[in-house]
Amino acid sequence: MSGIAGAFRLRTMARRDSASLVRRMLAVLAHRGPGRNAVFRSSDEKLIFGECCHGDPADAPMEGGAEAAVASNQADTIRAVLDGQFYNGRVLRHGLIFDGHRFRGEDDSELLVHCFEQHGMECLNHLNGRFAVALWDDRFDRLILARDRLGKKPLYFVIHEDLLLFASEIKALTAAVPFRRRIDPVAMQQYLAWGFIAPPLTMFQGVGKLGAGEALVIEPGGMLRRMAWWRPCRDSRKAARIRTLPAEQHRTNLRSLLDHSVADRVSDAVPLACLIGSTGAEVSIAVQAARMIGRPLEAICVHAHEADRPAPRSDSLPLTTIALRPQEVIDALPDLVRHLDEPVADLTAPFLWCGAQALRSNGIAAALTGDGADALIPDALSMHQPRRPGLLARLAGRWRQPEADDEAPGPFSSADLNLLIGPAVAGPARLAANTALSGGLLETPSWLGDGDAARATLALRGTLPEARLMRADKLAMAHGIELRAPFLDHQLVDYVLALRGVPGGGRLLAELFGDGSADSDAAAAMGRWLTGELGHCYEEVVARSRLFADGLLDRGGCLELLRRHHADGRQASRLWAVLMLAEWYDLFWVDNDDSGTAPTLPWPGHSVAAE
């Protein structure tokens, strides 16, 4: 567990106290790595970056030059900080030692440095794990920020005056520099339409984030270059060969890939458990992990407290059940919003929060989850994507009016938006102006076509990372818990995508991996609670929130949603989306006044000329 933060001076003659800003950011991120801080200061003070991680505080100085604890190569020309873990570290290390590299310790950050020294930017393709990294190459005066293939770890950045600041969480950036916290109207509409905000936007105007499998390279002279270093199913010839195999060979290959993925995630000595929802996929993962470690794996299941319903039971797992009550959801709202940084319209978030609390109280440091199963198994795509592949078109800048029989891609349809959005935000046509949003980074392989496989690819590149994985990482890390998702091994993902369109492929996946359907029990419980205690909380928030006083949403329209929910019980996701947005707006003291300046997100292409 760790968090990373840094400050890069874009103008060579500028002088800023970057070290104090980095200290401030690492202090905010302390929950991600309570123990020690390691910080590197370049000789010309152009870059200061560091990480907070587990360990003895005496092991690392707060800052320094060649003696800093930030991982480096022997010549100290390459430095790196890492949030996350590499699952194939042992294999990589042996290969690099064979090629003549000498290691000072066992740290994954040092492994990254040597891998970059050996392979350059291609090193990212050699890494298997969950990670966000910052890497400084002094030989070419180049800074590289990168996020793992499927976006399990977040990484944010902002340009403030002469500095590029980056950190694992937005709250670290907002604590470091006093930029105006202004809402981004396009991001707000994305959130209401889809339930998440697509990279590079965030809800804060001018604050950006890297997407899954993306890198940001800052070249000499202040030129920023955004690139996709990974796309799913890049090798179409390999996919074509997979599609020709018989069903029994698919069973063998898929079992082997999942076994290897689970083994990678249980191989260290960290106390491990399994976080169980209502999907058969998670039970399947827990059983496989228990078989590998030779003992039953502790499982924790958070369920809705219902007086007339028994707690879940399992004959195959030692299961601890925790009953969540609506008042506990209300009490947790401020913490949920603060740790998420920006609102996420996910009804299962309170259940994950409660599960992470239970893991921590039981002394567990890491947990396996079934995240990703519902994106891989065809029957459950509806949670992550619209029934028609409209997300890519929207990200490219088109707003499509839903047809009568079309499922809304997120909490709200465009008709809902017309009802809810206040006078301070432009209408849905505003989205059309954001033509640089996709940047080609969410392209699907041409051989996948426009059907089920294309939707799965978009789920893995868009909705899954932004709506589920970053949410899971932040809520779990708030309690010091690492979540590991065996279904999201990139080799397994590529194989499953290659099976799309193969007759019987969906049945085969469900047979091997279990039911990957969404956690509908949690969503149904939230729907019931919104007609009672949670609904009263919603009314109170709508009555007092500055979001409505500032004209961003229409108070009457939002109260009408609650009345609809009492009538049909089908507005839960919409109500939760509004509730999270209003709480976020008040908690982060967003200032929607047009006076003053806010940072500007540098897309497409950005250059800061040297003075």
Coordinates of C-alpha atoms in Angstrom, one line a residue:
M1 CA 0.0 0.0 0.0
S2 CA 1.2 3.5 -0.8
G3 CA 0.3 6.8 -2.3
I4 CA 2.4 9.0 -4.6
A5 CA 2.7 12.7 -5.1
G6 CA 5.0 15.2 -6.8
A7 CA 5.6 18.6 -8.2
F8 CA 7.3 19.3 -11.5
R9 CA 8.5 22.8 -12.4
L10 CA 7.5 23.5 -16.0
R11 CA 9.3 26.8 -16.4
T12 CA 13.0 26.5 -15.8
M13 CA 13.6 29.9 -14.3
A14 CA 10.6 29.8 -11.9
R15 CA 11.2 29.3 -8.2
R16 CA 8.6 27.7 -6.0
D17 CA 8.8 25.9 -2.6
S18 CA 7.8 22.6 -4.2
A19 CA 9.1 20.5 -1.3
S20 CA 6.4 21.9 1.1
L21 CA 3.7 21.2 -1.4
V22 CA 4.8 17.6 -1.7
R23 CA 5.0 17.2 2.1
R24 CA 1.5 18.5 2.3
M25 CA 0.2 16.1 -0.3
L26 CA 1.9 13.1 1.3
A27 CA 0.4 14.1 4.6
V28 CA -3.1 14.0 3.1
L29 CA -2.3 10.6 1.5
A30 CA -1.0 9.1 4.8
H31 CA -3.9 6.7 5.1
R32 CA -2.7 4.9 1.9
G33 CA 0.7 4.2 3.4
P34 CA 1.1 4.9 7.1
G35 CA 4.7 4.3 8.0
R36 CA 7.4 6.3 6.1
N37 CA 7.8 8.9 3.5
A38 CA 10.4 8.8 0.8
V39 CA 11.0 11.9 -1.3
F40 CA 13.5 12.7 -4.1
R41 CA 14.6 16.2 -4.9
S42 CA 16.4 16.6 -8.2
S43 CA 19.7 18.5 -8.2
D44 CA 18.2 21.5 -10.1
E45 CA 15.0 21.2 -8.0
K46 CA 13.0 20.9 -11.1
L47 CA 11.2 17.8 -9.8
I48 CA 10.3 16.7 -6.2
F49 CA 8.3 13.6 -5.9
G50 CA 7.7 10.9 -3.2
E51 CA 5.6 8.1 -1.8
C52 CA 4.1 7.3 1.5
C53 CA 4.3 3.6 2.2
H54 CA 4.5 1.0 5.0
G55 CA 7.7 0.6 6.9
D56 CA 9.8 2.1 9.7
P57 CA 9.9 5.9 9.5
A58 CA 13.6 5.7 10.3
D59 CA 14.3 3.8 7.1
A60 CA 13.7 6.9 4.9
P61 CA 14.6 10.5 5.1
M62 CA 11.9 13.1 4.3
E63 CA 13.9 14.4 1.4
G64 CA 17.4 14.3 -0.1
G65 CA 19.5 14.0 -3.2
A66 CA 21.3 10.8 -4.1
E67 CA 20.7 9.4 -0.6
A68 CA 16.9 9.7 -0.8
A69 CA 15.0 6.5 -0.3
V70 CA 13.1 6.8 -3.6
A71 CA 14.1 3.9 -5.8
S72 CA 16.8 4.6 -8.3
N73 CA 19.3 2.8 -10.6
Q74 CA 23.0 2.5 -9.8
A75 CA 23.9 5.7 -11.6
D76 CA 21.0 7.6 -9.9
T77 CA 19.8 8.8 -13.4
I78 CA 16.4 7.1 -13.1
R79 CA 14.1 7.5 -10.1
A80 CA 10.6 6.1 -9.5
V81 CA 7.7 6.0 -7.0
L82 CA 5.0 3.4 -7.1
D83 CA 1.4 3.1 -5.8
G84 CA 0.5 -0.6 -6.0
Q85 CA 2.2 -3.9 -6.6
F86 CA 3.6 -6.0 -9.5
Y87 CA 2.4 -9.6 -9.4
N88 CA 5.2 -10.9 -11.8
G89 CA 8.0 -9.1 -9.8
R90 CA 10.0 -12.3 -9.1
V91 CA 10.1 -13.3 -12.7
L92 CA 11.1 -9.8 -13.9
R93 CA 13.8 -9.6 -11.2
H94 CA 15.4 -12.8 -12.2
G95 CA 15.4 -11.8 -15.9
L96 CA 17.0 -8.4 -15.1
I97 CA 19.7 -10.0 -12.9
F98 CA 20.5 -12.3 -15.7
D99 CA 20.9 -9.2 -17.9
G100 CA 23.4 -7.7 -15.5
H101 CA 21.3 -5.5 -13.2
R102 CA 22.2 -5.3 -9.5
F103 CA 19.4 -4.7 -6.9
R104 CA 19.8 -3.0 -3.6
G105 CA 16.6 -4.5 -2.1
E106 CA 13.3 -6.2 -2.8
D107 CA 11.2 -3.1 -3.4
D108 CA 8.9 -3.0 -6.5
S109 CA 9.8 0.7 -7.1
E110 CA 13.4 -0.4 -7.6
L111 CA 12.3 -3.2 -9.9
L112 CA 10.4 -0.6 -12.0
V113 CA 13.6 1.6 -12.3
H114 CA 15.7 -1.3 -13.6
C115 CA 12.9 -2.5 -15.9
F116 CA 12.7 1.0 -17.4
E117 CA 16.5 1.1 -17.8
Q118 CA 16.4 -2.2 -19.7
H119 CA 13.3 -1.6 -21.8
G120 CA 12.5 2.1 -21.9
M121 CA 8.7 2.9 -22.3
E122 CA 8.1 -0.7 -23.3
C123 CA 8.8 -1.6 -19.7
L124 CA 5.1 -0.9 -19.0
N125 CA 4.1 -3.9 -21.2
H126 CA 6.3 -6.1 -19.0
L127 CA 4.5 -5.2 -15.8
N128 CA 1.5 -7.2 -14.5
G129 CA -0.3 -5.8 -11.5
R130 CA -2.2 -2.9 -10.1
F131 CA -0.2 0.3 -10.2
A132 CA 0.2 4.0 -10.7
V133 CA 3.8 5.2 -11.2
A134 CA 5.8 8.3 -11.6
L135 CA 9.3 7.9 -13.2
W136 CA 12.0 10.5 -13.7
D137 CA 14.6 9.9 -16.4
D138 CA 17.4 12.4 -15.8
R139 CA 19.2 11.4 -19.0
F140 CA 16.5 13.0 -21.1
D141 CA 14.9 15.4 -18.6
R142 CA 11.7 13.5 -18.9
L143 CA 8.9 12.7 -16.4
I144 CA 6.5 9.8 -17.0
L145 CA 3.2 9.2 -15.2
A146 CA 1.4 6.0 -16.0
R147 CA -1.7 4.0 -14.8
D148 CA -2.2 0.2 -15.0
R149 CA -3.9 -1.5 -17.9
L150 CA -7.4 -1.7 -16.3
G151 CA -7.3 1.3 -14.1
K152 CA -7.2 -0.3 -10.7
K153 CA -5.1 2.5 -9.3
P154 CA -5.9 6.2 -9.8
L155 CA -3.6 9.1 -10.7
Y156 CA -4.6 12.8 -10.9
F157 CA -2.8 16.0 -12.0
V158 CA -3.3 19.7 -12.2
I159 CA -1.2 22.5 -13.7
H160 CA -1.1 25.5 -11.3
E161 CA 0.9 28.5 -12.4
D162 CA 4.3 27.1 -13.3
L163 CA 3.9 23.7 -11.6
L164 CA 2.5 20.3 -12.7
L165 CA 1.3 18.6 -9.5
F166 CA 0.2 14.9 -9.4
A167 CA -1.1 12.7 -6.7
S168 CA -3.0 9.5 -6.0
E169 CA -6.1 11.4 -4.9
I170 CA -7.6 14.7 -5.8
K171 CA -7.9 15.8 -2.2
A172 CA -4.1 15.9 -2.0
L173 CA -4.0 18.3 -4.9
T174 CA -6.7 20.6 -3.5
A175 CA -4.8 20.7 -0.2
A176 CA -1.6 21.6 -1.9
V177 CA -2.4 24.6 -4.0
P178 CA -5.2 27.3 -3.6
F179 CA -6.8 27.0 -7.1
R180 CA -10.4 27.9 -7.4
R181 CA -12.6 24.8 -7.0
R182 CA -15.0 25.2 -9.8
I183 CA -17.2 22.5 -11.2
D184 CA -16.7 21.3 -14.7
P185 CA -20.2 21.4 -16.4
V186 CA -19.3 18.8 -19.0
A187 CA -18.0 16.4 -16.3
M188 CA -21.2 17.1 -14.3
Q189 CA -23.3 16.1 -17.3
Q190 CA -21.2 13.0 -17.9
Y191 CA -21.7 12.0 -14.2
L192 CA -25.5 12.4 -14.4
A193 CA -25.7 10.7 -17.8
W194 CA -23.4 7.8 -17.2
G195 CA -22.7 7.6 -13.4
F196 CA -19.0 8.3 -13.8
I197 CA -16.7 10.9 -15.4
A198 CA -14.5 9.9 -18.3
P199 CA -10.8 10.7 -18.4
P200 CA -9.2 13.1 -18.7
L201 CA -11.9 15.1 -17.0
T202 CA -12.8 15.2 -13.3
M203 CA -15.6 17.0 -11.5
F204 CA -13.1 19.8 -10.7
Q205 CA -12.4 22.1 -13.6
G206 CA -8.8 22.0 -14.6
V207 CA -8.0 18.8 -12.6
G208 CA -7.3 15.8 -14.9
K209 CA -6.9 12.1 -14.5
L210 CA -5.1 9.4 -16.5
G211 CA -7.4 6.8 -18.0
A212 CA -6.8 3.0 -17.7
G213 CA -3.7 2.0 -19.7
E214 CA -2.7 5.6 -20.3
A215 CA 0.6 7.5 -19.7
L216 CA 1.4 11.2 -19.6
V217 CA 4.9 12.1 -20.7
I218 CA 6.3 15.5 -19.9
E219 CA 9.1 16.2 -22.3
P220 CA 11.9 18.8 -22.1
G221 CA 10.6 22.3 -22.7
G222 CA 7.3 21.5 -20.9
M223 CA 5.6 19.6 -23.7
L224 CA 2.9 17.2 -22.4
R225 CA 2.1 14.0 -24.4
R226 CA -0.8 11.8 -23.5
M227 CA -0.7 8.2 -24.9
A228 CA -2.4 4.8 -24.5
W229 CA 0.3 2.3 -23.8
W230 CA -2.2 -0.6 -23.7
R231 CA -5.4 -1.6 -25.4
P232 CA -7.3 -4.9 -24.9
C233 CA -7.0 -7.5 -27.6
R234 CA -4.3 -5.7 -29.5
D235 CA -3.0 -8.9 -31.1
S236 CA -5.8 -9.8 -33.6
R237 CA -3.9 -12.8 -34.9
K238 CA -3.7 -14.4 -31.5
A239 CA -7.4 -13.7 -31.0
A240 CA -8.2 -15.4 -34.2
R241 CA -6.2 -18.5 -33.2
I242 CA -8.1 -18.6 -29.9
R243 CA -11.4 -18.6 -31.6
T244 CA -10.6 -21.7 -33.6
L245 CA -10.0 -23.9 -30.5
P246 CA -12.5 -26.5 -29.3
A247 CA -14.7 -25.9 -26.3
E248 CA -12.7 -28.3 -24.1
Q249 CA -9.5 -26.5 -24.8
H250 CA -11.2 -23.2 -23.9
R251 CA -12.2 -24.7 -20.5
T252 CA -8.6 -25.8 -19.9
N253 CA -7.1 -22.5 -20.9
L254 CA -9.5 -20.4 -18.9
R255 CA -9.1 -22.5 -15.8
S256 CA -5.4 -22.2 -16.1
L257 CA -5.5 -18.4 -16.6
L258 CA -7.8 -17.9 -13.7
D259 CA -5.7 -20.2 -11.5
H260 CA -2.5 -18.3 -12.3
S261 CA -4.3 -15.0 -11.7
V262 CA -5.5 -16.1 -8.2
A263 CA -2.1 -17.6 -7.4
D264 CA -0.4 -14.2 -8.2
R265 CA -2.7 -12.5 -5.8
V266 CA -2.3 -14.9 -2.8
S267 CA 1.5 -15.4 -3.1
D268 CA 2.7 -12.9 -0.5
A269 CA 2.5 -13.1 3.2
V270 CA -0.1 -10.4 3.7
P271 CA -3.2 -11.5 5.7
L272 CA -5.8 -12.2 3.1
A273 CA -9.6 -12.6 3.0
C274 CA -12.4 -12.5 0.4
L275 CA -15.0 -9.8 0.2
I276 CA -18.2 -11.6 -0.9
G277 CA -21.2 -9.9 -2.7
S278 CA -24.1 -11.7 -4.1
T279 CA -22.3 -13.1 -7.2
G280 CA -21.2 -16.7 -7.7
A281 CA -18.0 -15.3 -9.2
E282 CA -16.7 -14.2 -5.8
V283 CA -17.4 -17.5 -4.2
S284 CA -15.6 -19.2 -7.0
I285 CA -12.5 -17.0 -6.4
A286 CA -12.6 -17.7 -2.7
V287 CA -12.8 -21.5 -3.2
Q288 CA -9.9 -21.4 -5.6
A289 CA -7.8 -19.3 -3.3
A290 CA -8.5 -21.6 -0.3
R291 CA -7.3 -24.6 -2.4
M292 CA -4.1 -22.8 -3.2
I293 CA -3.2 -21.7 0.3
G294 CA -4.3 -25.0 1.8
R295 CA -6.8 -23.7 4.3
P296 CA -10.3 -22.1 4.2
L297 CA -10.2 -18.4 3.3
E298 CA -12.0 -16.1 5.6
A299 CA -14.9 -14.5 3.7
I300 CA -16.9 -11.3 4.7
C301 CA -20.3 -10.6 3.3
V302 CA -22.1 -7.3 3.9
H303 CA -25.9 -7.6 3.4
A304 CA -28.8 -5.3 4.0
H305 CA -30.5 -5.6 7.3
E306 CA -34.0 -6.9 6.8
A307 CA -36.1 -8.1 9.7
D308 CA -37.9 -10.7 7.7
R309 CA -34.9 -12.0 5.7
P310 CA -32.2 -14.4 7.0
A311 CA -28.5 -13.6 6.7
P312 CA -26.7 -15.2 3.8
R313 CA -25.1 -18.5 4.4
S314 CA -22.4 -20.6 2.6
D315 CA -21.7 -24.3 2.9
S316 CA -18.3 -23.9 1.2
L317 CA -16.8 -20.9 3.0
P318 CA -16.3 -19.8 6.6
L319 CA -18.6 -16.8 6.1
T320 CA -18.9 -13.7 8.4
T321 CA -22.0 -11.7 7.7
I322 CA -22.5 -8.1 8.5
A323 CA -26.0 -6.5 8.4
L324 CA -25.9 -2.9 7.1
R325 CA -28.7 -0.6 8.3
P326 CA -30.0 2.6 6.5
Q327 CA -28.8 4.9 9.4
E328 CA -25.3 3.5 9.0
V329 CA -25.4 4.6 5.3
I330 CA -26.5 8.1 6.4
D331 CA -23.8 8.3 9.0
A332 CA -21.1 7.1 6.4
L333 CA -22.1 9.6 3.7
P334 CA -19.6 12.4 4.6
D335 CA -16.7 9.8 4.8
L336 CA -17.8 8.2 1.5
V337 CA -17.8 11.5 -0.3
R338 CA -14.5 12.7 1.2
H339 CA -12.6 9.6 0.2
L340 CA -14.1 9.2 -3.2
D341 CA -12.9 12.8 -4.2
E342 CA -15.7 13.1 -6.7
P343 CA -19.1 11.6 -6.8
V344 CA -19.7 8.1 -8.1
A345 CA -23.3 6.9 -8.7
D346 CA -22.8 3.4 -7.3
L347 CA -25.5 2.0 -5.0
T348 CA -23.1 -0.6 -3.6
A349 CA -20.5 1.9 -2.3
P350 CA -21.9 1.8 1.3
F351 CA -21.6 -2.0 1.4
L352 CA -18.0 -1.9 0.2
W353 CA -17.2 0.8 2.9
C354 CA -18.7 -1.4 5.6
G355 CA -16.9 -4.5 4.3
A356 CA -13.5 -2.6 4.3
Q357 CA -14.2 -1.5 7.9
A358 CA -14.8 -5.2 8.9
L359 CA -11.7 -6.4 7.2
R360 CA -9.6 -3.8 9.1
S361 CA -11.1 -4.7 12.4
N362 CA -10.3 -8.3 11.8
G363 CA -6.6 -7.5 11.1
I364 CA -6.9 -8.2 7.3
A365 CA -4.6 -6.2 5.0
A366 CA -5.8 -7.4 1.6
A367 CA -9.0 -9.0 0.1
L368 CA -9.9 -10.8 -3.1
T369 CA -13.0 -9.5 -4.9
G370 CA -15.1 -10.5 -7.9
D371 CA -14.7 -7.1 -9.6
G372 CA -14.7 -7.5 -13.4
A373 CA -16.7 -10.7 -13.6
D374 CA -19.8 -8.8 -14.6
A375 CA -17.8 -7.0 -17.4
L376 CA -16.5 -10.3 -18.7
I377 CA -19.6 -12.5 -18.5
P378 CA -22.1 -11.5 -21.2
D379 CA -25.3 -11.9 -19.2
A380 CA -24.3 -9.1 -16.8
L381 CA -23.1 -6.4 -19.2
S382 CA -26.1 -4.2 -18.5
M383 CA -24.7 -2.8 -15.3
H384 CA -21.6 -1.5 -17.0
Q385 CA -22.8 -0.5 -20.4
P386 CA -26.0 0.5 -22.3
R387 CA -27.5 -2.3 -24.3
R388 CA -26.3 -0.5 -27.4
P389 CA -22.7 0.6 -27.7
G390 CA -23.4 4.3 -27.3
L391 CA -20.6 5.2 -24.9
L392 CA -17.8 5.5 -27.5
A393 CA -20.0 7.7 -29.6
R394 CA -20.7 10.0 -26.6
L395 CA -17.0 10.1 -25.7
A396 CA -16.3 11.1 -29.3
G397 CA -18.6 14.0 -28.8
R398 CA -22.1 12.9 -29.9
W399 CA -25.2 13.1 -27.7
R400 CA -27.8 10.5 -28.7
Q401 CA -31.4 10.9 -27.6
P402 CA -32.4 7.5 -26.1
E403 CA -35.1 5.7 -28.0
A404 CA -38.2 4.6 -26.2
D405 CA -37.0 1.0 -25.7
D406 CA -33.4 1.9 -24.9
E407 CA -31.9 1.4 -21.4
A408 CA -30.4 4.6 -20.0
P409 CA -26.6 4.3 -19.9
G410 CA -26.4 5.7 -16.4
P411 CA -28.6 7.3 -13.8
F412 CA -30.3 9.8 -16.1
S413 CA -31.6 10.0 -19.7
S414 CA -31.3 13.2 -21.6
A415 CA -35.0 13.9 -20.8
D416 CA -34.2 13.6 -17.2
L417 CA -31.2 16.0 -17.6
N418 CA -33.5 18.6 -19.2
L419 CA -35.7 18.4 -16.1
L420 CA -32.9 18.4 -13.5
I421 CA -30.0 20.6 -14.8
G422 CA -30.3 24.2 -13.5
P423 CA -29.6 27.5 -15.3
A424 CA -25.9 27.6 -14.3
V425 CA -25.1 24.6 -16.5
A426 CA -25.5 24.5 -20.3
G427 CA -27.9 21.9 -21.8
P428 CA -26.9 18.5 -23.2
A429 CA -25.6 20.1 -26.4
R430 CA -22.6 21.3 -24.2
L431 CA -21.2 17.7 -24.4
A432 CA -20.8 18.0 -28.2
A433 CA -18.2 20.7 -27.7
N434 CA -15.9 18.3 -25.9
T435 CA -14.6 16.6 -29.0
A436 CA -11.2 15.8 -27.6
L437 CA -12.5 13.7 -24.8
S438 CA -11.8 10.2 -26.2
G439 CA -8.6 11.1 -28.1
G440 CA -8.8 7.7 -29.8
L441 CA -7.9 6.0 -26.5
L442 CA -11.1 4.0 -26.2
E443 CA -11.0 2.5 -29.7
T444 CA -12.1 -1.1 -30.0
P445 CA -10.2 -3.6 -32.2
S446 CA -11.9 -3.6 -35.6
W447 CA -12.4 -7.4 -35.6
L448 CA -14.6 -7.1 -32.5
G449 CA -17.3 -5.4 -34.5
D450 CA -20.2 -3.4 -32.9
G451 CA -21.9 -6.0 -30.8
D452 CA -21.4 -7.7 -27.4
A453 CA -17.6 -7.7 -27.6
A454 CA -17.4 -4.0 -28.3
R455 CA -19.6 -3.3 -25.3
A456 CA -17.3 -5.5 -23.1
T457 CA -14.2 -3.6 -24.4
L458 CA -15.8 -0.3 -23.6
A459 CA -16.8 -1.5 -20.2
L460 CA -13.2 -2.5 -19.5
R461 CA -11.7 0.7 -20.8
G462 CA -14.3 3.2 -19.5
T463 CA -17.1 2.4 -17.1
L464 CA -15.4 -0.4 -15.0
P465 CA -12.2 1.6 -14.1
E466 CA -14.0 4.9 -13.4
A467 CA -17.2 3.8 -11.8
R468 CA -16.0 0.7 -10.0
L469 CA -12.3 0.1 -9.6
M470 CA -11.2 3.6 -8.5
R471 CA -14.2 3.7 -6.2
A472 CA -13.2 0.4 -4.7
D473 CA -9.5 1.4 -4.3
K474 CA -10.3 4.7 -2.5
L475 CA -12.9 3.3 -0.2
A476 CA -10.7 0.3 0.7
M477 CA -7.5 2.3 1.1
A478 CA -9.3 4.6 3.5
H479 CA -9.2 1.7 5.9
G480 CA -5.8 0.4 4.8
I481 CA -7.1 -2.5 2.7
E482 CA -5.8 -3.5 -0.7
L483 CA -8.4 -5.1 -3.0
R484 CA -7.2 -7.7 -5.6
A485 CA -9.4 -8.7 -8.5
P486 CA -8.3 -12.0 -10.2
F487 CA -10.9 -11.6 -13.0
L488 CA -9.0 -8.5 -14.1
D489 CA -5.8 -10.1 -15.1
H490 CA -5.0 -8.7 -18.5
Q491 CA -4.2 -12.0 -20.1
L492 CA -7.5 -13.5 -18.9
V493 CA -9.3 -10.4 -20.2
D494 CA -7.8 -10.7 -23.7
Y495 CA -8.7 -14.4 -23.9
V496 CA -12.3 -13.7 -22.8
L497 CA -12.7 -10.9 -25.3
A498 CA -11.4 -13.2 -28.0
L499 CA -14.2 -15.6 -27.1
R500 CA -17.0 -13.0 -27.8
G501 CA -19.0 -14.2 -30.7
V502 CA -17.9 -17.8 -30.4
P503 CA -21.1 -20.0 -30.1
G504 CA -21.6 -21.1 -26.5
G505 CA -18.8 -18.7 -25.3
G506 CA -21.1 -17.0 -22.8
R507 CA -22.4 -20.2 -21.3
L508 CA -18.9 -21.5 -21.0
L509 CA -17.8 -18.4 -19.0
A510 CA -20.8 -18.6 -16.7
E511 CA -20.1 -22.3 -16.1
L512 CA -16.5 -21.7 -15.2
F513 CA -16.7 -18.4 -13.3
G514 CA -20.1 -18.5 -11.8
D515 CA -22.9 -16.0 -12.0
G516 CA -21.3 -12.6 -12.7
S517 CA -24.5 -10.6 -12.3
A518 CA -24.4 -7.3 -10.4
D519 CA -25.0 -7.0 -6.7
S520 CA -28.8 -6.5 -7.2
D521 CA -29.6 -7.3 -3.5
A522 CA -27.7 -4.2 -2.3
A523 CA -29.3 -2.0 -5.0
A524 CA -32.7 -3.3 -4.1
A525 CA -32.2 -2.6 -0.4
M526 CA -31.0 0.9 -1.2
G527 CA -34.2 1.4 -3.2
R528 CA -36.3 0.3 -0.3
W529 CA -34.4 2.6 2.2
L530 CA -34.9 5.6 -0.1
T531 CA -38.6 5.3 0.6
G532 CA -37.8 5.6 4.3
E533 CA -34.9 6.9 6.4
L534 CA -32.5 7.4 3.5
G535 CA -35.3 9.2 1.6
H536 CA -35.7 11.7 4.5
C537 CA -32.0 12.3 4.4
Y538 CA -32.3 13.0 0.6
E539 CA -35.0 15.6 1.3
E540 CA -32.8 17.3 3.9
V541 CA -29.8 17.4 1.7
V542 CA -31.7 18.8 -1.3
A543 CA -33.3 21.5 1.0
R544 CA -29.9 22.8 2.3
S545 CA -27.3 22.0 -0.4
R546 CA -25.6 24.9 -2.1
L547 CA -25.8 22.9 -5.3
F548 CA -29.4 24.1 -5.8
A549 CA -28.8 27.6 -4.5
D550 CA -26.1 28.1 -7.0
G551 CA -28.4 27.0 -9.9
L552 CA -26.6 23.8 -10.9
L553 CA -29.6 21.5 -10.3
D554 CA -33.2 22.2 -10.1
R555 CA -34.5 21.6 -6.5
G556 CA -38.1 21.0 -7.7
G557 CA -37.0 18.4 -10.3
C558 CA -34.9 16.5 -7.7
L559 CA -37.8 16.4 -5.2
E560 CA -40.1 15.2 -8.0
L561 CA -37.7 12.2 -8.5
L562 CA -38.3 11.2 -4.9
R563 CA -42.1 11.4 -5.4
R564 CA -41.7 9.2 -8.4
H565 CA -39.7 6.7 -6.4
H566 CA -42.4 6.5 -3.8
A567 CA -44.8 5.7 -6.6
D568 CA -42.8 3.2 -8.7
G569 CA -39.7 2.3 -6.7
R570 CA -37.5 2.6 -9.8
Q571 CA -35.5 5.9 -9.1
A572 CA -32.9 4.6 -6.6
S573 CA -29.8 5.1 -8.8
R574 CA -31.0 8.6 -9.8
L575 CA -31.7 9.6 -6.2
W576 CA -28.3 8.2 -5.0
A577 CA -26.5 10.1 -7.8
V578 CA -28.1 13.4 -6.8
L579 CA -27.4 12.7 -3.1
M580 CA -23.7 12.0 -3.7
L581 CA -23.3 15.1 -5.9
A582 CA -24.9 17.4 -3.4
E583 CA -22.9 16.1 -0.5
W584 CA -19.7 16.4 -2.6
Y585 CA -20.5 19.9 -3.7
D586 CA -20.9 21.1 -0.1
L587 CA -18.1 19.0 1.4
F588 CA -15.4 20.2 -1.0
W589 CA -16.6 23.9 -0.9
V590 CA -16.9 24.1 -4.7
D591 CA -17.0 27.7 -5.8
N592 CA -19.1 28.2 -8.9
D593 CA -18.5 32.0 -9.1
D594 CA -17.3 33.1 -12.5
S595 CA -14.9 35.6 -11.0
G596 CA -11.2 34.7 -10.5
T597 CA -9.3 32.0 -12.3
A598 CA -9.4 28.2 -12.4
P599 CA -6.8 25.9 -13.9
T600 CA -7.3 24.8 -17.5
L601 CA -7.0 21.1 -18.4
P602 CA -4.2 20.8 -21.1
W603 CA -6.0 18.8 -23.8
P604 CA -5.5 18.3 -26.6
G605 CA -1.7 18.9 -26.6
H606 CA -0.1 21.4 -24.2
S607 CA 3.2 23.1 -24.2
V608 CA 4.7 25.4 -21.5
A609 CA 7.6 27.2 -23.1
A610 CA 10.7 27.7 -21.0
E611 CA 11.3 31.2 -19.9

